[in-house]
Short mmCIF file of C-alpha atoms in Angstrom, two decimals:
data_model
loop_
_atom_site.label_atom_id
_atom_site.label_comp_id
_atom_site.label_asym_id
_atom_site.label_seq_id
_atom_site.Cartn_x
_atom_site.Cartn_y
_atom_site.Cartn_z
CA MET M 730 0.00 0.00 0.00
CA SER M 731 1.80 3.11 -1.19
CA PHE M 732 0.78 6.74 -0.91
CA SER M 733 0.35 9.22 -3.72
CA THR M 734 1.80 12.66 -3.16
CA GLN M 735 1.56 15.92 -5.02
CA SER M 736 3.88 18.87 -4.76
CA VAL M 737 1.77 22.04 -4.81
CA SER M 738 4.49 24.57 -4.04
CA ASP M 739 8.18 24.75 -3.17
CA ASP M 740 7.58 23.84 0.42
CA THR M 741 4.12 22.21 0.37
CA LEU M 742 3.29 18.56 -0.25
CA VAL M 743 -0.18 17.01 -0.40
CA VAL M 744 -0.33 13.38 0.73
CA HIS M 745 -3.38 11.34 -0.23
CA VAL M 746 -3.69 9.00 2.71
CA GLY M 747 -6.00 6.50 1.00
CA GLU M 748 -8.39 4.07 2.67
CA THR M 749 -6.16 2.81 5.43
CA LEU M 750 -3.33 4.10 7.57
CA ASP M 751 -2.58 1.51 10.22
CA PHE M 752 0.10 -0.83 11.58
CA ARG M 753 0.38 -2.51 8.18
CA ASN M 754 1.49 0.55 6.20
CA ALA M 755 2.64 3.03 8.87
CA ASP M 756 6.30 2.40 7.94
CA THR M 757 5.53 2.94 4.23
CA PHE M 758 3.92 6.25 5.15
CA LYS M 759 7.08 7.31 7.01
CA GLU M 760 9.26 6.25 4.07
CA THR M 761 7.03 8.31 1.76
CA VAL M 762 6.97 11.54 3.76
CA HIS M 763 10.41 11.71 5.38
CA PRO M 764 12.60 12.16 2.26
CA PRO M 765 10.65 15.22 1.00
CA ILE M 766 11.33 16.96 4.34
CA ASP M 767 15.06 16.90 3.60
CA ALA M 768 14.26 18.19 0.11
CA GLY M 769 12.64 21.29 1.62
CA LYS M 770 8.97 20.35 2.05
CA HIS M 771 7.91 21.63 5.44
CA GLN M 772 4.17 22.11 4.96
CA PHE M 773 2.15 18.90 4.69
CA ILE M 774 -1.50 18.64 3.76
CA LEU M 775 -2.88 15.19 4.56
CA ASP M 776 -5.96 14.39 2.50
CA PHE M 777 -8.23 11.97 4.38
CA SER M 778 -11.18 11.98 1.98
CA ASP M 779 -11.03 8.19 1.44
CA THR M 780 -9.80 7.15 4.87
CA ASP M 781 -11.84 4.54 6.75
CA VAL M 782 -9.16 3.26 9.10
CA LEU M 783 -6.65 5.20 11.19
CA ASP M 784 -5.23 3.29 14.15
CA SER M 785 -2.68 4.26 16.77
CA SER M 786 0.29 3.10 14.65
CA GLY M 787 -0.97 5.21 11.77
CA LEU M 788 -1.40 8.18 14.05
CA GLY M 789 2.12 7.53 15.35
CA ALA M 790 3.45 7.85 11.79
CA ILE M 791 1.70 11.23 11.46
CA PHE M 792 3.13 12.32 14.83
CA SER M 793 6.57 11.33 13.63
CA LEU M 794 6.07 13.51 10.53
CA TYR M 795 4.96 16.38 12.77
CA ARG M 796 8.02 16.07 15.03
CA ARG M 797 10.27 16.34 11.97
CA VAL M 798 8.61 19.31 10.27
CA ALA M 799 8.17 21.14 13.59
CA ALA M 800 11.97 21.24 13.79
CA HIS M 801 11.85 23.38 10.61
CA ASP M 802 8.91 25.50 11.86
CA GLY M 803 6.71 23.57 9.46
CA THR M 804 3.13 22.39 9.89
CA VAL M 805 0.94 19.37 9.23
CA VAL M 806 -2.70 20.09 8.43
CA PHE M 807 -5.64 17.77 7.78
CA ALA M 808 -8.02 18.13 4.84
CA ASN M 809 -11.34 16.33 4.26
CA THR M 810 -11.17 14.74 7.70
CA SER M 811 -13.37 11.64 7.58
CA GLU M 812 -15.41 10.46 10.55
CA PRO M 813 -13.01 7.67 11.69
CA VAL M 814 -10.11 10.14 11.55
CA ARG M 815 -12.11 12.78 13.42
CA VAL M 816 -12.81 10.30 16.25
CA VAL M 817 -9.12 9.46 16.70
CA VAL M 818 -8.10 13.12 16.57
CA GLU M 819 -10.75 13.96 19.14
CA LEU M 820 -9.67 11.18 21.51
CA THR M 821 -6.00 12.14 21.46
CA ARG M 822 -6.76 15.88 21.59
CA THR M 823 -4.50 16.35 18.57
CA TYR M 824 -6.83 18.87 16.90
CA LYS M 825 -4.82 21.28 19.05
CA VAL M 826 -1.81 20.50 16.84
CA PHE M 827 -3.28 19.64 13.42
CA PRO M 828 -5.54 22.36 11.94
CA GLN M 829 -8.50 20.87 10.05
CA TYR M 830 -9.77 22.08 6.66
CA ASP M 831 -12.77 21.14 4.52
CA SER M 832 -10.69 20.68 1.38
CA VAL M 833 -7.14 20.53 0.11
CA GLU M 834 -7.71 23.89 -1.63
CA ALA M 835 -8.86 25.53 1.61
CA ALA M 836 -5.78 24.18 3.39
CA GLN M 837 -3.55 25.41 0.57
CA ALA M 838 -5.07 28.89 0.69
CA GLU M 839 -4.35 29.05 4.41
CA LEU M 840 -0.75 27.88 4.05
CA THR M 841 0.33 30.34 1.38
CA MET W 1006 3.68 -9.61 3.34
CA ASP W 1007 7.40 -9.97 2.83
CA GLU W 1008 8.43 -12.94 0.75
CA ARG W 1009 11.08 -15.34 1.91
CA LEU W 1010 14.38 -14.99 0.07
CA ILE W 1011 16.40 -18.03 -1.03
CA LEU W 1012 19.94 -17.81 -2.33
CA VAL W 1013 20.92 -20.53 -4.82
CA VAL W 1014 24.70 -21.00 -5.23
CA GLU W 1015 25.55 -23.22 -8.19
CA ASP W 1016 28.22 -22.99 -10.91
CA ASP W 1017 26.32 -25.09 -13.44
CA ALA W 1018 24.15 -22.58 -15.34
CA THR W 1019 21.47 -25.11 -16.36
CA LEU W 1020 21.07 -26.47 -12.86
CA ARG W 1021 21.07 -22.95 -11.43
CA GLU W 1022 18.22 -21.92 -13.74
CA LEU W 1023 16.27 -25.07 -12.97
CA LEU W 1024 16.58 -24.64 -9.20
CA SER W 1025 15.67 -21.01 -9.44
CA TYR W 1026 12.64 -21.78 -11.58
CA ARG W 1027 11.28 -24.43 -9.22
CA LEU W 1028 11.87 -22.56 -5.98
CA GLU W 1029 10.37 -19.32 -7.31
CA THR W 1030 6.87 -20.76 -6.93
CA HIS W 1031 6.95 -20.18 -3.15
CA CYS W 1032 9.87 -17.78 -2.60
CA THR W 1033 11.93 -15.00 -4.06
CA VAL W 1034 15.17 -16.44 -5.46
CA VAL W 1035 18.55 -14.84 -6.09
CA THR W 1036 21.43 -16.80 -7.60
CA ALA W 1037 25.20 -16.78 -7.31
CA VAL W 1038 27.76 -18.62 -9.45
CA ASP W 1039 30.21 -19.46 -6.64
CA GLY W 1040 31.12 -18.72 -3.00
CA VAL W 1041 32.68 -15.32 -3.71
CA ASP W 1042 29.63 -14.20 -5.65
CA ALA W 1043 27.40 -15.61 -2.87
CA LEU W 1044 29.12 -13.55 -0.16
CA GLU W 1045 28.51 -10.40 -2.22
CA LYS W 1046 24.84 -11.26 -2.68
CA ILE W 1047 24.46 -11.98 1.06
CA GLU W 1048 26.12 -8.67 1.87
CA ALA W 1049 23.61 -6.88 -0.36
CA ARG W 1050 20.60 -8.65 1.09
CA ARG W 1051 20.50 -11.32 3.75
CA PRO W 1052 18.67 -14.43 2.52
CA ASP W 1053 16.40 -16.56 4.72
CA LEU W 1054 17.86 -19.79 3.30
CA ILE W 1055 20.89 -20.82 1.24
CA VAL W 1056 20.96 -23.80 -1.13
CA SER W 1057 24.55 -24.36 -2.26
CA ASP W 1058 26.61 -26.71 -4.40
CA VAL W 1059 29.85 -28.02 -2.86
CA MET W 1060 32.40 -28.00 -5.70
CA MET W 1061 32.67 -24.58 -7.35
CA PRO W 1062 35.49 -22.42 -8.77
CA ARG W 1063 36.99 -19.51 -6.77
CA MET W 1064 35.29 -20.48 -3.50
CA ASP W 1065 33.67 -23.82 -2.76
CA GLY W 1066 30.59 -24.50 -0.63
CA PHE W 1067 32.57 -25.54 2.47
CA THR W 1068 34.56 -22.33 2.51
CA LEU W 1069 31.37 -20.34 1.99
CA LEU W 1070 29.65 -22.03 4.95
CA ASP W 1071 32.77 -21.55 7.05
CA GLU W 1072 32.86 -17.82 6.18
CA LEU W 1073 29.20 -17.44 7.15
CA GLN W 1074 29.76 -19.23 10.45
CA LYS W 1075 32.39 -16.67 11.40
CA GLN W 1076 29.94 -13.78 11.27
CA LYS W 1077 27.33 -13.29 13.97
CA ASP W 1078 24.62 -12.02 11.63
CA THR W 1079 25.02 -14.76 9.00
CA ARG W 1080 25.71 -17.69 11.29
CA ALA W 1081 22.06 -18.56 11.76
CA ILE W 1082 21.02 -18.59 8.08
CA PRO W 1083 19.75 -22.11 7.29
CA PHE W 1084 22.07 -23.84 4.83
CA ILE W 1085 21.39 -26.79 2.52
CA PHE W 1086 24.16 -28.56 0.57
CA LEU W 1087 23.68 -30.20 -2.80
CA THR W 1088 26.01 -33.22 -2.82
CA ALA W 1089 26.60 -36.30 -4.93
CA ARG W 1090 25.01 -39.43 -3.51
CA THR W 1091 28.36 -41.18 -3.18
CA ASP W 1092 30.25 -38.37 -1.55
CA GLU W 1093 30.42 -39.43 2.12
CA ASP W 1094 33.42 -37.19 2.83
CA ALA W 1095 31.51 -34.12 1.72
CA ARG W 1096 28.64 -35.05 4.04
CA LEU W 1097 30.96 -35.44 7.00
CA THR W 1098 32.73 -32.15 6.31
CA GLY W 1099 29.37 -30.40 5.87
CA MET W 1100 28.08 -31.77 9.15
CA ARG W 1101 31.20 -30.64 10.98
CA LEU W 1102 30.69 -27.14 9.60
CA GLY W 1103 27.09 -27.05 10.81
CA VAL W 1104 25.03 -27.56 7.65
CA ASP W 1105 21.27 -27.92 8.20
CA ASP W 1106 20.40 -30.41 5.47
CA PHE W 1107 21.72 -32.28 2.42
CA ILE W 1108 20.07 -32.93 -0.89
CA THR W 1109 21.75 -35.57 -3.00
CA LYS W 1110 22.29 -35.18 -6.73
CA PRO W 1111 20.65 -36.17 -9.00
CA PHE W 1112 17.81 -34.87 -6.91
CA ASP W 1113 14.09 -35.04 -6.82
CA MET W 1114 12.74 -31.50 -7.27
CA LYS W 1115 9.66 -32.20 -5.16
CA GLN W 1116 11.87 -33.29 -2.32
CA LEU W 1117 14.00 -30.17 -2.62
CA VAL W 1118 10.98 -27.88 -2.60
CA SER W 1119 9.38 -29.62 0.38
CA ARG W 1120 12.63 -29.59 2.39
CA THR W 1121 13.30 -25.91 1.79
CA LYS W 1122 9.71 -25.15 2.75
CA ARG W 1123 10.00 -27.17 5.93
CA LEU W 1124 13.25 -25.54 6.93
CA LEU W 1125 11.83 -22.05 6.34
CA GLU W 1126 8.74 -22.90 8.35
CA ARG W 1127 10.81 -24.19 11.21
CA VAL W 1128 12.83 -20.97 11.32
CA GLU W 1129 9.63 -18.92 11.29
CA VAL W 1130 7.97 -20.91 14.07
CA PHE W 1131 11.08 -20.60 16.19
CA SER W 1132 11.38 -16.86 15.71
CA ASN W 1133 7.66 -16.30 16.40
CA ARG W 1134 7.90 -18.33 19.56
CA LEU W 1135 10.86 -16.27 20.70
CA ASP W 1136 8.95 -13.02 20.04
CA THR W 1137 5.94 -14.30 21.94
CA GLN W 1138 8.08 -15.32 24.88
CA LEU W 1139 9.87 -11.97 25.04
CA GLY W 1140 6.58 -10.09 24.64
CA HIS W 1141 5.13 -12.13 27.44
CA ASP W 1142 8.07 -11.37 29.73
CA PHE W 1143 7.70 -7.64 29.11
CA SER W 1144 3.93 -7.80 29.54
CA GLN W 1145 4.35 -9.38 32.96
CA ARG W 1146 6.53 -6.52 34.07
CA LEU W 1147 4.08 -3.90 32.82
CA MET W 1148 1.33 -4.97 35.20
CA PRO W 1149 1.14 -5.30 38.97
CA THR W 1150 0.39 -8.71 40.44
CA THR W 1151 -1.30 -7.30 43.53
CA LEU W 1152 -3.60 -4.37 44.19
CA PRO W 1153 -4.08 -2.26 47.33
CA LYS W 1154 -6.82 -3.49 49.67
CA VAL W 1155 -8.57 -0.41 51.07
CA SER W 1156 -11.57 0.01 53.34
CA SER W 1157 -14.79 0.98 51.47
CA TYR W 1158 -13.26 0.07 48.11
CA GLU W 1159 -13.31 -2.72 45.56
CA LEU W 1160 -10.59 -2.66 42.94
CA PHE W 1161 -10.66 -4.82 39.81
CA VAL W 1162 -8.14 -5.07 37.00
CA ARG W 1163 -8.45 -7.02 33.79
CA TYR W 1164 -5.36 -7.16 31.59
CA GLU W 1165 -4.81 -9.15 28.43
CA PRO W 1166 -1.75 -8.65 26.21
CA SER W 1167 -2.49 -9.38 22.56
CA GLN W 1168 -0.60 -11.62 20.17
CA GLN W 1169 0.68 -8.64 18.10
CA GLY W 1170 1.27 -6.83 21.36
CA GLY W 1171 0.78 -3.22 22.38
CA GLY W 1172 2.29 -1.09 25.09
CA ASP W 1173 -0.38 -0.98 27.79
CA LEU W 1174 0.89 -0.44 31.30
CA LEU W 1175 -0.38 -0.03 34.85
CA ASP W 1176 1.47 0.82 38.03
CA TRP W 1177 0.50 1.90 41.54
CA HIS W 1178 2.35 3.09 44.57
CA GLN W 1179 1.27 3.86 48.13
CA LEU W 1180 2.34 7.28 49.37
CA ASP W 1181 3.38 7.96 52.97
CA ASP W 1182 0.09 9.69 53.81
CA GLY W 1183 -2.07 6.72 52.79
CA ARG W 1184 -2.92 8.00 49.33
CA TYR W 1185 -2.12 6.06 46.18
CA PHE W 1186 -0.46 7.12 42.97
CA VAL W 1187 -1.73 5.22 39.93
CA ALA W 1188 -0.34 5.35 36.37
CA ILE W 1189 -2.29 3.94 33.44
CA GLY W 1190 -0.75 4.29 30.01
CA ASP W 1191 -0.42 3.13 26.47
CA VAL W 1192 2.80 3.54 24.50
CA MET W 1193 1.97 3.79 20.81
CA GLY W 1194 2.93 1.14 18.36
CA LYS W 1195 2.65 -2.57 18.03
CA GLY W 1196 4.78 -5.56 18.82
CA LEU W 1197 7.89 -6.04 20.82
CA GLN W 1198 9.12 -2.51 20.20
CA ALA W 1199 6.06 -0.98 21.87
CA LYS W 1200 6.41 -3.38 24.80
CA PHE W 1201 10.06 -2.50 25.16
CA TYR W 1202 9.36 1.26 25.13
CA ALA W 1203 6.46 0.82 27.53
CA TYR W 1204 8.78 -1.01 29.86
CA SER W 1205 11.56 1.60 29.76
CA PHE W 1206 8.91 4.22 30.23
CA LEU W 1207 7.37 2.60 33.23
CA SER W 1208 10.82 2.35 34.81
CA TYR W 1209 11.21 6.10 34.30
CA VAL W 1210 7.83 6.88 35.85
CA ARG W 1211 8.60 4.64 38.82
CA ALA W 1212 12.01 6.26 39.33
CA SER W 1213 10.53 9.76 39.01
CA LEU W 1214 7.91 8.93 41.53
CA ARG W 1215 10.37 7.53 44.02
CA ALA W 1216 12.53 10.65 43.67
CA ARG W 1217 9.52 12.80 44.55
CA LEU W 1218 8.03 10.71 47.29
CA THR W 1219 8.90 13.26 49.93
CA ASP W 1220 6.93 15.88 48.03
CA THR W 1221 3.32 15.70 47.05
CA PRO W 1222 3.25 14.16 43.58
CA ARG W 1223 1.18 16.30 41.23
CA PRO W 1224 -0.15 14.36 38.24
CA ALA W 1225 0.03 17.44 35.99
CA ASP W 1226 3.71 18.07 36.84
CA MET W 1227 4.56 14.41 36.33
CA MET W 1228 2.91 14.59 32.92
CA ALA W 1229 5.02 17.59 31.91
CA HIS W 1230 8.16 15.70 33.03
CA ILE W 1231 7.33 12.67 30.91
CA ASN W 1232 6.54 14.88 27.92
CA THR W 1233 9.90 16.62 28.20
CA LEU W 1234 11.65 13.27 28.50
CA LEU W 1235 10.01 11.98 25.33
CA LEU W 1236 10.93 15.12 23.41
CA SER W 1237 14.53 15.33 24.57
CA ASP W 1238 15.61 11.69 24.78
CA GLN W 1239 17.39 10.49 21.63
CA VAL W 1240 16.46 6.84 22.15
CA LEU W 1241 12.82 7.66 22.65
CA THR W 1242 12.51 9.73 19.44
CA ASP W 1243 9.28 8.86 17.71
CA THR W 1244 7.78 7.41 20.88
CA PHE W 1245 4.36 8.72 21.81
CA ALA W 1246 2.29 7.76 24.79
CA SER W 1247 -1.06 8.46 26.31
CA PHE W 1248 -1.20 8.54 30.08
CA LEU W 1249 -3.73 8.83 32.83
CA LEU W 1250 -2.03 9.68 36.12
CA LEU W 1251 -4.01 9.87 39.31
CA VAL W 1252 -3.69 10.36 43.02
CA TRP W 1253 -6.41 8.47 44.81
CA ASN W 1254 -7.24 9.58 48.36
CA PRO W 1255 -9.39 6.84 49.93
CA ASP W 1256 -9.98 8.82 53.15
CA ALA W 1257 -11.33 11.91 51.40
CA HIS W 1258 -12.81 9.76 48.57
CA THR W 1259 -11.22 11.90 45.86
CA ILE W 1260 -9.30 11.22 42.68
CA THR W 1261 -6.98 13.92 41.38
CA PHE W 1262 -6.00 13.18 37.80
CA ALA W 1263 -4.32 14.48 34.66
CA ASN W 1264 -5.13 12.93 31.30
CA ALA W 1265 -2.70 13.20 28.36
CA GLY W 1266 -4.60 11.96 25.34
CA HIS W 1267 -5.64 8.77 27.08
CA CYS W 1268 -9.04 7.13 26.66
CA ARG W 1269 -11.46 9.17 28.73
CA PRO W 1270 -12.42 7.38 31.95
CA LEU W 1271 -15.97 6.86 33.21
CA LEU W 1272 -17.88 7.48 36.40
CA VAL W 1273 -20.42 4.70 36.69
CA ASP W 1274 -23.25 4.20 39.15
CA ALA W 1275 -26.44 2.13 39.15
CA ASP W 1276 -28.23 4.63 36.89
CA ALA W 1277 -25.70 6.05 34.44
CA ALA W 1278 -22.16 6.07 33.07
CA HIS W 1279 -20.62 9.51 32.49
CA LEU W 1280 -17.45 10.37 30.62
CA VAL W 1281 -14.82 12.30 32.54
CA THR W 1282 -13.98 14.62 29.69
CA ASP W 1283 -11.07 16.76 30.93
CA SER W 1284 -7.97 15.86 28.98
CA ASP W 1285 -4.89 17.28 27.31
CA LEU W 1286 -2.58 16.46 24.43
CA ILE W 1287 -0.89 13.09 24.03
CA LEU W 1288 2.76 12.95 25.22
CA GLY W 1289 5.80 13.22 22.97
CA LEU W 1290 4.34 15.51 20.31
CA THR W 1291 5.25 19.05 21.24
CA ASP W 1292 6.94 20.95 24.06
CA GLU W 1293 4.15 23.52 23.86
CA ALA W 1294 1.71 21.09 25.48
CA THR W 1295 0.41 22.03 28.91
CA PHE W 1296 -1.27 19.73 31.40
CA GLU W 1297 -3.95 20.39 33.94
CA GLN W 1298 -5.18 18.33 36.82
CA HIS W 1299 -8.71 17.96 38.10
CA THR W 1300 -10.22 16.49 41.24
CA LEU W 1301 -13.39 14.48 41.37
CA GLU W 1302 -15.27 13.06 44.34
CA LEU W 1303 -16.36 9.47 44.47
CA GLU W 1304 -19.81 9.04 46.00
CA PRO W 1305 -20.76 5.73 47.66
CA ASN W 1306 -21.83 3.08 45.12
CA THR W 1307 -19.92 4.76 42.32
CA ALA W 1308 -17.08 3.40 40.19
CA PHE W 1309 -14.19 5.12 38.44
CA VAL W 1310 -13.38 3.12 35.32
CA ALA W 1311 -10.30 3.57 33.13
CA TYR W 1312 -9.40 1.50 30.05
CA THR W 1313 -7.08 1.50 27.04
CA ASP W 1314 -7.75 1.88 23.32
CA GLY W 1315 -7.67 -1.86 22.63
CA LEU W 1316 -11.18 -1.87 24.05
CA LEU W 1317 -12.26 1.33 22.29
CA GLU W 1318 -11.00 0.28 18.85
CA GLN W 1319 -12.37 -3.27 18.94
CA PRO W 1320 -14.60 -3.76 15.88
CA THR W 1321 -18.31 -4.31 16.45
CA ALA W 1322 -20.74 -6.45 14.44
CA ASP W 1323 -21.98 -3.42 12.45
CA GLY W 1324 -18.48 -2.76 11.07
CA ASP W 1325 -17.86 0.17 13.40
CA THR W 1326 -15.68 0.23 16.52
CA LEU W 1327 -16.97 -0.03 20.09
CA GLY W 1328 -16.22 3.62 20.83
CA GLU W 1329 -17.04 5.64 23.94
CA ASP W 1330 -20.80 5.18 23.62
CA GLY W 1331 -20.40 1.41 23.41
CA ILE W 1332 -18.12 1.34 26.43
CA ARG W 1333 -20.49 3.53 28.46
CA ARG W 1334 -23.37 1.19 27.72
CA LEU W 1335 -21.42 -1.98 28.52
CA ALA W 1336 -19.86 -0.47 31.67
CA GLN W 1337 -23.31 0.46 32.89
CA ASN W 1338 -24.43 -3.17 32.41
CA ALA W 1339 -21.30 -4.47 34.13
CA PHE W 1340 -21.76 -2.26 37.20
CA SER W 1341 -23.76 -4.85 39.16
CA ALA W 1342 -21.55 -7.80 38.14
CA HIS W 1343 -19.51 -9.63 40.75
CA LEU W 1344 -16.33 -8.97 38.76
CA PRO W 1345 -17.21 -5.86 36.73
CA ALA W 1346 -13.85 -5.44 34.90
CA ASP W 1347 -14.11 -9.00 33.61
CA ALA W 1348 -17.79 -8.53 32.76
CA LEU W 1349 -17.00 -5.39 30.72
CA TRP W 1350 -14.07 -7.10 28.98
CA GLU W 1351 -16.16 -10.12 28.04
CA ALA W 1352 -19.18 -8.06 26.95
CA ALA W 1353 -17.01 -5.97 24.60
CA LEU W 1354 -15.58 -9.13 23.07
CA ASP W 1355 -19.09 -10.62 22.75
CA ALA W 1356 -20.18 -7.50 20.84
CA SER W 1357 -17.36 -8.07 18.35
CA PRO W 1358 -17.34 -10.47 15.40
CA ALA W 1359 -13.67 -11.18 16.24
CA SER W 1360 -12.82 -13.96 18.68
CA THR W 1361 -9.90 -12.09 20.23
CA TYR W 1362 -8.84 -8.50 20.79
CA ASN W 1363 -6.59 -6.89 18.15
CA ASP W 1364 -4.55 -5.01 20.72
CA ASP W 1365 -3.61 -5.10 24.40
CA THR W 1366 -6.59 -4.49 26.64
CA LEU W 1367 -6.57 -3.07 30.16
CA ILE W 1368 -9.47 -2.19 32.46
CA PHE W 1369 -8.99 -0.53 35.84
CA TRP W 1370 -12.22 -0.51 37.82
CA LEU W 1371 -12.40 1.19 41.25
CA THR W 1372 -15.71 1.06 43.11
CA ARG W 1373 -16.45 2.98 46.30
CA THR W 1374 -19.00 0.93 48.21
CA ALA W 1375 -21.45 2.12 50.89
CA ASP W 1376 -19.95 -0.34 53.35
CA PRO W 1377 -16.65 0.63 55.08
CA SER W 1378 -15.96 -3.02 55.96
CA THR W 1379 -15.53 -3.84 52.25
CA ALA W 1380 -11.95 -4.20 51.03
CA PHE W 1381 -11.74 -6.36 47.96
CA THR W 1382 -9.35 -6.66 45.03
CA HIS W 1383 -9.20 -8.89 42.00
CA VAL W 1384 -6.68 -9.06 39.11
CA SER W 1385 -7.40 -11.06 35.97
CA ALA W 1386 -4.27 -11.41 33.90
CA PRO W 1387 -2.67 -14.29 32.07
CA THR W 1388 -0.06 -15.89 34.30
CA ASP W 1389 1.17 -18.60 31.99
CA ALA W 1390 3.35 -18.12 28.90
CA GLU W 1391 1.26 -20.63 26.95
CA ALA W 1392 -2.04 -18.91 27.81
#
């Protein structure tokens, strides 16, 4: 299970999370998002429009992304937050860290 | 799923192709033309099994096996020799060097395939068993075996580590003034790594607590300490944990707690189950996080119930997960049970189409009774490695 990404500006990358982000593909997620950080991407928009499953390992992979971009004053924002994702974010109180947007475009507008 | 990798070492090109072709049906195969080539291939990617000819140019099979035996990380790779039927000397030399099996030439392909399969399976079973044993050892150290017996209180714990393993932990400590400090946590991740981190973590919390025993431990301050540790410690990079820390005062019937992204506990009585909603950010994410503590009073015939996300995330028959509403409902039903933590645990599993939990599960159930002569505790946890 790989992740499609889309560079929308010099420092912004959109990651389409897909249907599942859990213990099975959390490492693949990390391998996908970590190299672009070194290449100068420090704003990440995670698109959850298709996401049905987000477990604690998946959330851990997102946290790990956040820790890395925070070191460069970057941000991680969520777009199209689906219900299962909203529940996890609510439980861990992480909406305090990850701003939520209704669409990738809305997130993009806010980041530029 | 990652495929098993077999390395075929054979100087005869036809035989090499044939072996590769037949073994590819159940494995990934790489080939090498002699021992020197094999060592390079092993260096590039460690195979799970080696099938090697004996007589080859540059470096023969014996020398190859001998080289592998010298290195710690290649010593354990299962090794099969292809030998001529008549070559007793080769067999003896191979055995002395520690070969795992022989296949005699001309060989039966079916036999070769079934033997490689069997050897790979054996390695896998052994390594799984080792993981399970280690996971079990850690799990045992992450949970207390006894609970405090206190007048007016019943305390129940149900703990079940899962096969894949999570990082659930529970610890309690009696303070000098008769109060109790209780830590309930979940270190994120699955498998042995999570267990290992949970264990190092619990050691830190215990040590921190001991260092502060002369003072009054404040759950909110302790939370800030653990957060700082996670953010500054190099080894713990990428470790995140939810924690519920509480000071329980059985004389005043109060619980003072701080919640860092942990599953929200419940207050349950005969009529209702309420969520205790005050909570802060999960630990290890940012140094800007702040933590607050809150005090609640326990009325007679009321229970304080904490649990971990293994329970919350368990799938239900309708394809959803149990969630907070599900837990509230089941906890309410379990309130009158003789062993309520067990009743809740079993009811949540009954509501699921799965026959086991996907993750560690932990339930901490503290009931204040109306009768001061009550002092009862019960822990349900697996005690046997085979359980």
